[in-house]
Coordinates of C-alpha atoms in Angstrom, one line a residue:
X12 CA 135.7 137.5 182.5
X13 CA 137.1 136.3 185.8
X14 CA 138.1 138.8 188.5
X15 CA 141.9 138.5 188.1
X16 CA 142.0 139.3 184.4
X17 CA 139.5 142.1 185.0
X18 CA 141.8 143.6 187.7
X19 CA 144.7 143.5 185.2
X20 CA 142.6 145.3 182.5
X21 CA 141.4 147.8 185.1
X22 CA 145.0 148.5 186.2
X23 CA 145.9 149.2 182.6
X24 CA 143.0 151.7 182.3
X25 CA 144.0 153.6 185.4
X26 CA 147.7 153.5 184.3
X27 CA 146.6 155.5 181.3
X28 CA 144.8 158.0 183.6
X29 CA 148.0 158.3 185.6
X30 CA 149.9 159.0 182.4
X31 CA 147.4 161.7 181.5
X32 CA 147.8 163.2 185.0
X33 CA 151.6 163.3 184.7
X34 CA 151.5 164.8 181.1
X35 CA 149.2 167.6 182.4
X36 CA 151.2 168.3 185.5
X37 CA 154.4 168.5 183.4
X38 CA 152.5 170.7 180.9
X39 CA 153.4 168.3 178.1
X40 CA 149.7 168.5 177.5
X41 CA 149.1 172.3 178.0
X42 CA 146.1 174.1 179.4
X43 CA 143.1 173.5 177.1
X44 CA 144.1 169.9 176.3
X45 CA 141.1 168.7 178.3
X46 CA 138.7 170.6 176.1
X47 CA 140.3 169.2 172.9
X48 CA 140.2 165.6 174.3
X49 CA 136.6 166.1 175.5
X50 CA 135.5 167.5 172.1
X51 CA 137.2 164.5 170.3
X52 CA 135.5 162.0 172.6
X53 CA 132.1 163.6 172.6
X54 CA 131.8 164.4 168.9
X55 CA 133.8 161.6 167.3
X56 CA 135.0 158.5 169.1
X57 CA 132.1 157.9 171.7
X58 CA 129.3 158.4 169.1
X59 CA 131.1 156.1 166.7
X60 CA 131.5 153.4 169.5
X61 CA 127.8 153.8 170.5
X62 CA 126.6 153.4 166.9
X63 CA 129.0 150.4 166.4
X64 CA 127.8 148.8 169.5
X65 CA 124.1 149.2 168.6
X66 CA 124.5 148.0 165.0
X67 CA 122.9 144.6 165.6
X68 CA 120.2 142.8 163.8
X69 CA 116.6 143.4 165.1
X70 CA 115.4 140.9 167.6
X71 CA 112.7 140.8 170.3
X72 CA 115.4 139.8 172.8
X73 CA 117.3 143.1 172.2
X74 CA 114.1 145.0 172.7
X75 CA 113.5 143.2 176.0
X76 CA 117.0 143.9 177.1
X77 CA 116.7 147.5 176.2
X78 CA 113.4 147.8 178.1
X79 CA 114.9 146.0 181.2
X80 CA 118.1 148.0 181.3
X81 CA 116.2 151.3 180.8
X82 CA 113.9 150.4 183.6
X83 CA 116.8 149.5 185.9
X84 CA 118.6 152.8 185.0
X85 CA 115.4 154.8 185.7
X86 CA 115.0 153.1 189.1
X87 CA 118.6 154.0 190.1
X88 CA 118.3 157.6 188.8
X89 CA 115.0 158.3 190.4
X90 CA 115.9 156.9 193.8
X91 CA 119.4 158.5 193.8
X92 CA 118.0 161.9 192.7
X93 CA 115.4 161.9 195.5
X94 CA 117.7 160.6 198.1
X95 CA 120.5 163.0 197.2
X96 CA 118.1 166.0 197.2
X97 CA 116.8 164.9 200.7
X98 CA 120.4 164.4 202.0
X99 CA 121.8 167.7 200.7
X100 CA 118.8 169.6 202.0
X101 CA 119.7 168.4 205.6
X102 CA 123.5 169.1 205.4
X103 CA 125.1 172.3 206.5
X104 CA 127.0 173.4 203.4
X105 CA 127.7 176.5 201.3
X106 CA 125.0 177.4 198.8
X107 CA 127.6 177.4 196.0
X108 CA 128.4 173.8 196.8
X109 CA 124.9 172.3 197.2
X110 CA 124.1 171.7 193.6
X111 CA 127.5 170.3 192.9
X112 CA 127.3 167.9 195.8
X113 CA 123.9 166.7 194.6
X114 CA 125.3 166.2 191.1
X115 CA 128.3 164.3 192.3
X116 CA 126.0 161.8 194.1
X117 CA 123.7 161.3 191.1
X118 CA 125.7 161.4 187.9
X119 CA 128.5 159.0 187.1
X120 CA 131.1 158.8 184.4
X121 CA 129.0 156.3 182.5
X122 CA 129.6 157.6 179.0
X123 CA 133.4 157.5 179.0
X124 CA 134.6 155.2 181.8
X125 CA 131.4 153.1 182.0
X126 CA 131.5 152.1 178.3
X127 CA 135.2 151.6 178.4
X128 CA 135.0 149.1 181.3
X129 CA 132.0 147.3 179.7
X130 CA 133.9 147.1 176.4
X131 CA 136.9 145.5 178.1
X132 CA 134.7 143.0 180.0
X133 CA 132.2 142.0 177.3
X134 CA 133.3 143.5 174.0
X135 CA 130.6 144.7 171.6
X136 CA 127.9 143.2 173.8
X137 CA 129.1 145.2 176.7
X138 CA 128.9 148.4 174.6
X139 CA 125.4 147.5 173.5
X140 CA 124.2 146.8 177.1
X141 CA 125.9 149.9 178.5
X142 CA 124.3 152.1 175.8
X143 CA 120.9 150.6 176.6
X144 CA 121.5 151.4 180.3
X145 CA 122.8 154.9 179.5
X146 CA 119.8 155.8 177.3
X147 CA 117.7 157.1 180.3
X148 CA 120.9 158.5 181.9
X149 CA 121.7 160.7 178.9
X150 CA 118.3 162.2 178.9
X151 CA 118.5 162.7 182.7
X152 CA 121.9 164.4 182.8
X153 CA 121.1 166.6 179.9
X154 CA 117.8 167.7 181.4
X155 CA 117.7 167.4 185.2
X156 CA 121.5 167.8 185.3
X157 CA 121.4 171.1 183.6
X158 CA 118.3 172.2 185.5
X159 CA 120.0 171.4 188.8
X160 CA 122.6 174.1 188.1
X161 CA 120.6 176.4 185.9
X162 CA 117.3 176.5 187.7
X163 CA 118.0 180.1 188.8
X164 CA 119.1 181.1 185.4
X165 CA 116.7 182.9 183.0
X166 CA 117.9 181.1 179.9
X167 CA 118.1 177.3 180.0
X168 CA 120.1 175.9 177.1
X169 CA 117.3 173.5 175.9
X170 CA 118.8 173.1 172.5
X171 CA 121.8 171.3 174.0
X172 CA 119.5 169.0 175.9
X173 CA 118.3 167.2 172.8
X174 CA 120.8 168.1 170.1
X175 CA 124.1 166.7 171.5
X176 CA 126.2 163.9 170.0
X177 CA 125.5 161.5 172.9
X178 CA 121.8 161.7 172.6
X179 CA 121.8 161.8 168.7
X180 CA 124.1 158.8 168.4
X181 CA 122.0 156.8 170.9
X182 CA 118.9 157.6 168.9
X183 CA 120.6 156.6 165.6
X184 CA 121.8 153.4 167.2
X185 CA 118.2 152.7 168.4
X186 CA 116.9 153.1 164.8
X187 CA 119.6 150.7 163.5
X188 CA 118.7 148.2 166.2
X189 CA 115.1 148.2 164.9
X190 CA 116.0 147.7 161.3
X191 CA 116.6 144.3 159.6
X192 CA 120.3 143.5 158.9
X193 CA 123.3 145.6 159.8
X194 CA 125.4 148.3 158.3
X195 CA 127.8 147.5 155.4
X196 CA 131.1 146.0 156.7
X197 CA 133.1 149.1 155.4
X198 CA 130.9 151.4 157.5
X199 CA 131.0 149.1 160.5
X200 CA 134.7 148.7 160.4
X201 CA 135.2 152.5 160.1
X202 CA 133.0 153.0 163.2
X203 CA 134.9 150.3 165.1
X204 CA 138.2 151.9 164.3
X205 CA 136.9 155.4 165.3
X206 CA 135.2 154.1 168.4
X207 CA 137.9 151.9 170.0
X208 CA 140.2 154.9 170.9
X209 CA 137.3 155.9 173.3
X210 CA 138.8 153.5 175.9
X211 CA 142.3 155.0 176.2
X212 CA 141.3 158.6 175.4
X213 CA 138.6 158.6 178.1
X214 CA 141.2 157.5 180.7
X215 CA 143.7 160.0 179.4
X216 CA 141.0 162.7 179.7
X217 CA 140.3 161.8 183.3
X218 CA 144.0 162.0 184.1
X219 CA 144.3 165.4 182.4
X220 CA 141.3 166.8 184.2
X221 CA 142.7 165.7 187.5
X222 CA 146.1 167.1 186.6
X223 CA 144.6 170.5 185.9
X224 CA 143.3 170.9 189.4
X225 CA 145.2 173.1 191.9
X226 CA 146.6 170.5 194.3
X227 CA 146.5 172.5 197.5
X228 CA 142.9 173.5 197.2
X229 CA 141.9 170.0 196.2
X230 CA 143.6 168.6 199.3
X231 CA 141.7 170.9 201.5
X232 CA 138.4 169.9 199.9
X233 CA 139.3 166.2 200.3
X234 CA 139.0 166.6 204.0
X235 CA 135.3 167.4 203.6
X236 CA 133.1 164.7 205.0
X237 CA 130.4 165.7 202.5
X238 CA 132.5 164.6 199.6
X239 CA 133.3 161.3 201.2
X240 CA 129.6 160.8 201.9
X241 CA 128.8 161.6 198.2
X242 CA 131.4 159.1 197.0
X243 CA 129.9 156.4 199.2
X244 CA 126.5 157.1 197.8
X245 CA 127.7 157.1 194.2
X246 CA 130.1 154.2 194.3
X247 CA 128.4 151.7 196.6
X248 CA 125.0 152.6 197.9
X249 CA 123.2 153.4 194.7
X250 CA 124.6 150.5 192.6
X251 CA 123.7 148.2 195.4
X252 CA 120.0 148.9 194.5
X253 CA 120.4 146.7 191.5
X254 CA 122.0 143.7 193.1
X255 CA 118.5 142.1 193.9
X256 CA 118.0 141.8 190.1
X257 CA 120.5 139.0 190.2
X258 CA 117.9 136.7 191.6
X259 CA 115.6 137.2 188.6
X260 CA 117.5 134.8 186.5
X261 CA 118.9 137.5 184.2
X262 CA 122.0 137.1 182.1
X263 CA 125.2 137.7 184.1
X264 CA 126.5 140.1 181.4
X265 CA 123.4 142.2 181.7
X266 CA 123.4 142.4 185.5
X267 CA 127.2 143.1 185.6
X268 CA 126.9 145.9 183.1
X269 CA 124.0 147.5 185.0
X270 CA 125.7 147.3 188.4
X271 CA 129.1 148.4 187.2
X272 CA 127.8 151.3 185.1
X273 CA 125.7 152.5 188.0
X274 CA 128.8 152.4 190.2
X275 CA 131.0 154.6 188.0
X276 CA 132.7 157.5 189.7
X277 CA 131.2 161.0 189.5
X278 CA 131.1 162.6 186.0
X279 CA 133.6 165.4 185.1
X280 CA 130.6 167.0 183.5
X281 CA 129.4 168.1 187.0
X282 CA 132.5 170.4 187.5
X283 CA 131.9 171.8 184.0
X284 CA 128.3 172.6 184.8
X285 CA 129.4 174.2 188.1
X286 CA 131.9 176.4 186.4
X287 CA 129.4 177.4 183.6
X288 CA 126.7 178.5 186.1
X289 CA 128.9 180.3 188.6
X290 CA 129.1 177.6 191.4
X291 CA 132.1 176.2 193.2
X292 CA 133.8 174.3 190.3
X293 CA 136.9 173.4 192.4
X294 CA 134.7 171.7 195.0
X295 CA 132.9 169.7 192.3
X296 CA 136.2 168.8 190.6
X297 CA 137.6 167.6 194.0
X298 CA 134.5 165.4 194.4
X299 CA 135.1 163.9 191.0
X300 CA 138.7 163.3 191.8
X301 CA 137.9 161.6 195.1
X302 CA 135.3 159.2 193.6
X303 CA 137.6 158.4 190.7
X304 CA 140.4 157.4 193.0
X305 CA 138.2 155.4 195.2
X306 CA 136.6 153.6 192.2
X307 CA 139.9 151.8 191.7
X308 CA 138.7 149.7 194.7
X309 CA 135.0 149.8 194.4
X310 CA 134.6 148.8 190.7
X311 CA 136.4 145.4 191.3
X312 CA 134.4 145.0 194.5
X313 CA 131.1 145.5 192.7
X314 CA 132.2 143.0 190.0
X315 CA 133.3 140.5 192.6
X316 CA 129.9 140.8 194.4
X317 CA 128.0 140.3 191.2
X318 CA 130.1 137.1 190.5
X319 CA 129.6 135.8 194.0
X320 CA 125.9 136.5 194.3
X321 CA 125.2 135.2 190.8
X322 CA 127.0 131.9 191.7
X323 CA 124.9 131.6 194.8
X324 CA 121.7 132.5 193.0

């Protein structure tokens, strides 16, 4: 997809987020709506879309792409985790905000917004590649992400690390990918119908989450240079680590999915973790809000860079 049509599609996506924001501020969607939308996405539409996207016939090429994308994802996560830890350790910041800031830098909205953007760009192939790329990410956010906030807690929720819909659906999709043939058309069509609402619902959820924040406190947090630094890391610095892979003669779709998915804004999950483990959830939510707003500019920029560099390569 060329840049201009992509910008149109991206504008539509963020328009849905704006609608969600207005609906929450006007209380047409009341308090608690975000939990309902999140539960629907996490337990129904996103798992269905993941399984649908990975329902492909077995091929050595798919295995190679899975291995390559997993490796690229692991590289970004390892470097970003180490660099974020090193950076936060040297900043003067409240103890209740340190873990949240580190999480904002590392973890992006790859499951919801990432898959939605890749689906718009490349259809089922985009979902497949994004799911491959997210395989390591899911394991990391449900292990290191929880550990980051709960490391001082006596009881770590290890059950939720491995038994959650995102991880389970990814494993189911991986098994399907290794089997000959595909699912029956009736099952595949059902998964497709259930999965496609992930795109608008994910954007609606982002708007609702932002609309639930107390505006005055958020505005005070947005003056924090720490949150702007975190957004720079998450949206530009870390996805730039993958741009050199363009020169390895890899498919454009694969590179674009990897770079764009790595450059997604911070995950709303971080503010949920902060609230659950008694840290500054409003600070975390403000960081998510700032990176989400800035991503309106950075996602098209990343895609444009991929197109330009790939044409030169």
